[in-house]
Amino acid sequence: AAALADLLQGRRWPELAPHFTTLWMMTFRAMDDIKESVRHSASILARSLRGVTLRLVDASLSPPADAAAAVAVVLPLMIEHGLSSTVTEVRMLALDIISQTARSASPASLKPLLPALVQAMLEGLSSLEDSRLNYIEQHAERLGMDADRLDSARTSAARASPLGETLELCARVAGSDPSEGGALETVLPTVANIIRHGVGLNTKVGAARFARSLTSRAGSAMRTHAPPLLKALTSATRAERSNTVRKAYAGAAALICRYAAPKRVEWFVNTAVEMHKGGSGSSEGGGGDKDARYAAGLLLRELLRSAPEAFAAQAASEALPVAFGAKMDEDTDVAAVWKEVWEEGSSSEAGAVRLYAPEIVTLLVEGLGSQQWGRKQASAQAVVRLTELGHDLLNGSTSATGTAEGADAGGASSSSPACVLAEALLAEAGGRLWDGKESVLQALAALAKSAPAALSSLPKGGHARVVEAALAGTQRRKASFRVSSAKLLQACLASFEGDYYDLVAPTLLQAVHTHATPSTAAPPTASASGAPAPRADEQPAADDEDAPLPPLPLVEALGCLDAAFVHCKQPLAPRQEPPLRWQGEKSGEAAAGASEPGPGTAGVVVGPASRGDELVACAAKVLSMPLPWQQRLASLNLASTIAARGQALQQGHNMGPAAMEVDGAEGHAGTHADAPARWAGELVQAVAVCTADVAVQQVRATGLAALGALLACVESSHTFELPATHKDSIRESLQRVLSNEKSVTITSSAQQILQDLVTPP
């Protein structure tokens, strides 16, 4: 080996060509010899042979023809026998010679060898990497390392290695020859094959980077070569599981779309959209294929960033409507990438909703009808967002023009977006319960608040259909679903103009009655932090379907009664059903002789109990119970509504002459003109005590407002006067409020009520 090293000095290619391959093969074998002395001599020979080889392949140091011939022998030799060796020193020597040869050789001599060279370099990115890094990657979570950051560091190191530098040089050579049959055309099949079948993180990311580099250098010449590479990258993005690799593939595919034909970009966009749909509906009840949904969003996001003109021309009308619903996906990574598509693709969120409203509505209806629960939930959440951004569009038509075709005189139509969405939501509201189904009820509530006029045109019942669906939901066993149903019911009763009091009152009053009965519900206590303890009705229902249904939560039941009473057209007339008897309430006969209400006569009425009478009895009972502040606040809101309705009745609002008459109220002189004052008299003392007992500003502010309105009702009556004992109790409660209240507004309100009590009108 030492003698051969001396013989090689100064030799030219014609002399060495017949023996060149043999020289290197013997050198590689000697470097792997068992004897250390042989390996030492072989290393001396390898250094000498390396210097001769690099001189021979350099066109500036050897005749061009000899250099080209040397390159044609050296590169295949190093790729086939050097990089594939099991000896580390041999592999490193071969890689060094390949890198130096590619750098010094002429482009013309490299072009025929580019496919083999590119494949070897890309595969070497993973095969020549330290195997310990693979171990760390597989145990990254156990070692407390972030897998994505580790992958990023590995790919950055590979890019800066001799392999990465050689690939960049190859991309420069191939990109400069885009002609038919040129280097670009010959190397692309190799790259596409590695993208499809490559193994190893660095190999896959390197292939994507090489494709990007080729595209950047070839420019518009990639137009004719784009289809196979674009198809390979798109499929690989869908199949890959590593986020780092997927991002690299998607970025390369998006850059190719910048130079691809419009039809090819359209195919790319349609493939991404179908990929999302396929990932959303792959299985009932499961999570679907979140990797497919994520890959679809990634492809479109990278298209938006790398080729914004192509996105605006070919993708916006298809991608943005999908993105509006997909950004609500149950998986946070999927939602985040689609949110970026939506935000970066639309200059104005409200403007984009207005522009693509028909497409968005169609996709949301399709999503609500999906068999995949996560997609149903995401679509319902998107409906909520749609009502926030485009509530003025919900009364329009779902036609492609966006005009309100078929609208009736009131601006509503059964084909309006609100009705179309409500139909889809109502179809999902019943039937089997699934995780997240509460979002369907939340979407219906948002529609009821933002487009009540449009929902009046719903087929098969209009507003009543939504109210009945909400009421039916309150009878389901799942606690969270029943609460959401009650909130939907409250939204409907508050937004719809119709009188649904008689429809909902039996269920709601029974729920409150159950809470107010000590034998079935002990009053909950507040925790040390001020938050209420879990209520009994919020505990999971028993598996036994025959077990009694727990009552609705008290806050929601009171809120629904509050909203229903606002639109009650005949508050002074009795319901068809007999009223509930509240604990402490006297019988009708005992009440007939009572001259004035007292603390023990809450809910006592003369003759048949009207709707207002039974609601007052309900409110009085709840106000007298020791409850957490949230439930007291709900009862005070109900008292405020009763007072406001009483003031309206006293002023003659919403009441004709017949409305003051109650059929069958014999011995009552046919008139209930003093009913509002009587309601106020039954509630005012309990409201005052409740306001003073709870040191929460929101409760006190609401209580003082209700107290002022109730006292105004009493003072407006010419036939009813508040007993002196009640006034003294109210003054005492107000003094307690003033003694420990720091809010100027609340203090001022309490002082004003005290002054009004001292100075009669």
mmCIF file of N, CA, C and O in Angstrom, residues 1 10 130 217 236 311 392 442 451 475 487 507 537 571 604 636 655 658 662:
data_model
loop_
_atom_site.group_PDB
_atom_site.id
_atom_site.type_symbol
_atom_site.label_atom_id
_atom_site.label_comp_id
_atom_site.label_asym_id
_atom_site.label_seq_id
_atom_site.Cartn_x
_atom_site.Cartn_y
_atom_site.Cartn_z
ATOM 1 N N ALA A 1 0.829 -1.202 0.000
ATOM 2 C CA ALA A 1 0.000 0.000 0.000
ATOM 3 C C ALA A 1 0.861 1.249 0.000
ATOM 4 O O ALA A 1 0.577 2.224 -0.702
ATOM 5 N N GLY A 10 1.596 12.062 -9.675
ATOM 6 C CA GLY A 10 1.820 12.630 -11.003
ATOM 7 C C GLY A 10 1.195 11.869 -12.145
ATOM 8 O O GLY A 10 1.354 12.266 -13.310
ATOM 9 N N ASP A 130 -26.320 9.559 12.577
ATOM 10 C CA ASP A 130 -25.982 8.822 13.800
ATOM 11 C C ASP A 130 -27.218 8.058 14.283
ATOM 12 O O ASP A 130 -28.285 8.640 14.485
ATOM 13 N N ARG A 217 -35.616 27.170 -9.084
ATOM 14 C CA ARG A 217 -34.619 27.438 -10.119
ATOM 15 C C ARG A 217 -35.188 27.255 -11.517
ATOM 16 O O ARG A 217 -34.828 27.997 -12.433
ATOM 17 N N ALA A 236 -48.300 11.959 -0.505
ATOM 18 C CA ALA A 236 -47.391 11.738 0.618
ATOM 19 C C ALA A 236 -47.773 12.598 1.815
ATOM 20 O O ALA A 236 -47.632 12.166 2.969
ATOM 21 N N PHE A 311 -54.017 30.943 -5.199
ATOM 22 C CA PHE A 311 -55.057 30.680 -4.205
ATOM 23 C C PHE A 311 -56.269 31.565 -4.452
ATOM 24 O O PHE A 311 -57.409 31.092 -4.427
ATOM 25 N N ASP A 392 -77.343 39.643 9.708
ATOM 26 C CA ASP A 392 -78.199 40.319 8.739
ATOM 27 C C ASP A 392 -78.399 39.479 7.489
ATOM 28 O O ASP A 392 -79.325 39.742 6.697
ATOM 29 N N GLN A 442 -76.930 25.019 21.443
ATOM 30 C CA GLN A 442 -76.341 26.357 21.506
ATOM 31 C C GLN A 442 -76.478 27.070 20.168
ATOM 32 O O GLN A 442 -76.714 28.278 20.124
ATOM 33 N N ALA A 451 -82.014 35.747 14.586
ATOM 34 C CA ALA A 451 -82.956 35.769 13.461
ATOM 35 C C ALA A 451 -84.316 35.233 13.876
ATOM 36 O O ALA A 451 -84.827 34.280 13.282
ATOM 37 N N GLN A 475 -86.330 17.200 29.149
ATOM 38 C CA GLN A 475 -86.771 15.944 29.752
ATOM 39 C C GLN A 475 -85.779 14.805 29.513
ATOM 40 O O GLN A 475 -86.069 13.663 29.862
ATOM 41 N N LYS A 487 -81.474 26.563 28.419
ATOM 42 C CA LYS A 487 -80.944 27.835 27.918
ATOM 43 C C LYS A 487 -81.503 28.149 26.533
ATOM 44 O O LYS A 487 -81.786 29.308 26.212
ATOM 45 N N THR A 507 -94.113 22.369 33.154
ATOM 46 C CA THR A 507 -92.799 21.749 33.373
ATOM 47 C C THR A 507 -91.919 22.613 34.268
ATOM 48 O O THR A 507 -91.262 22.111 35.200
ATOM 49 N N ASP A 537 -79.560 18.058 41.174
ATOM 50 C CA ASP A 537 -80.043 17.783 39.830
ATOM 51 C C ASP A 537 -78.936 17.762 38.806
ATOM 52 O O ASP A 537 -79.133 17.342 37.676
ATOM 53 N N PRO A 571 -101.995 37.611 31.731
ATOM 54 C CA PRO A 571 -101.436 37.268 33.045
ATOM 55 C C PRO A 571 -102.471 37.235 34.152
ATOM 56 O O PRO A 571 -102.233 36.657 35.212
ATOM 57 N N VAL A 604 -101.171 33.634 48.216
ATOM 58 C CA VAL A 604 -102.603 33.543 48.485
ATOM 59 C C VAL A 604 -103.354 34.430 47.503
ATOM 60 O O VAL A 604 -103.014 35.583 47.313
ATOM 61 N N LEU A 636 -84.541 37.198 41.838
ATOM 62 C CA LEU A 636 -84.715 38.653 41.822
ATOM 63 C C LEU A 636 -85.024 39.162 40.420
ATOM 64 O O LEU A 636 -85.817 40.105 40.250
ATOM 65 N N MET A 655 -103.243 45.890 27.336
ATOM 66 C CA MET A 655 -104.423 45.397 28.041
ATOM 67 C C MET A 655 -105.638 46.208 27.607
ATOM 68 O O MET A 655 -105.670 47.421 27.809
ATOM 69 N N ALA A 658 -111.330 44.007 28.113
ATOM 70 C CA ALA A 658 -111.652 42.612 28.423
ATOM 71 C C ALA A 658 -110.534 41.911 29.159
ATOM 72 O O ALA A 658 -110.740 40.909 29.830
ATOM 73 N N VAL A 662 -111.762 38.450 34.375
ATOM 74 C CA VAL A 662 -111.426 37.043 34.485
ATOM 75 C C VAL A 662 -112.721 36.261 34.568
ATOM 76 O O VAL A 662 -113.479 36.410 35.527
#
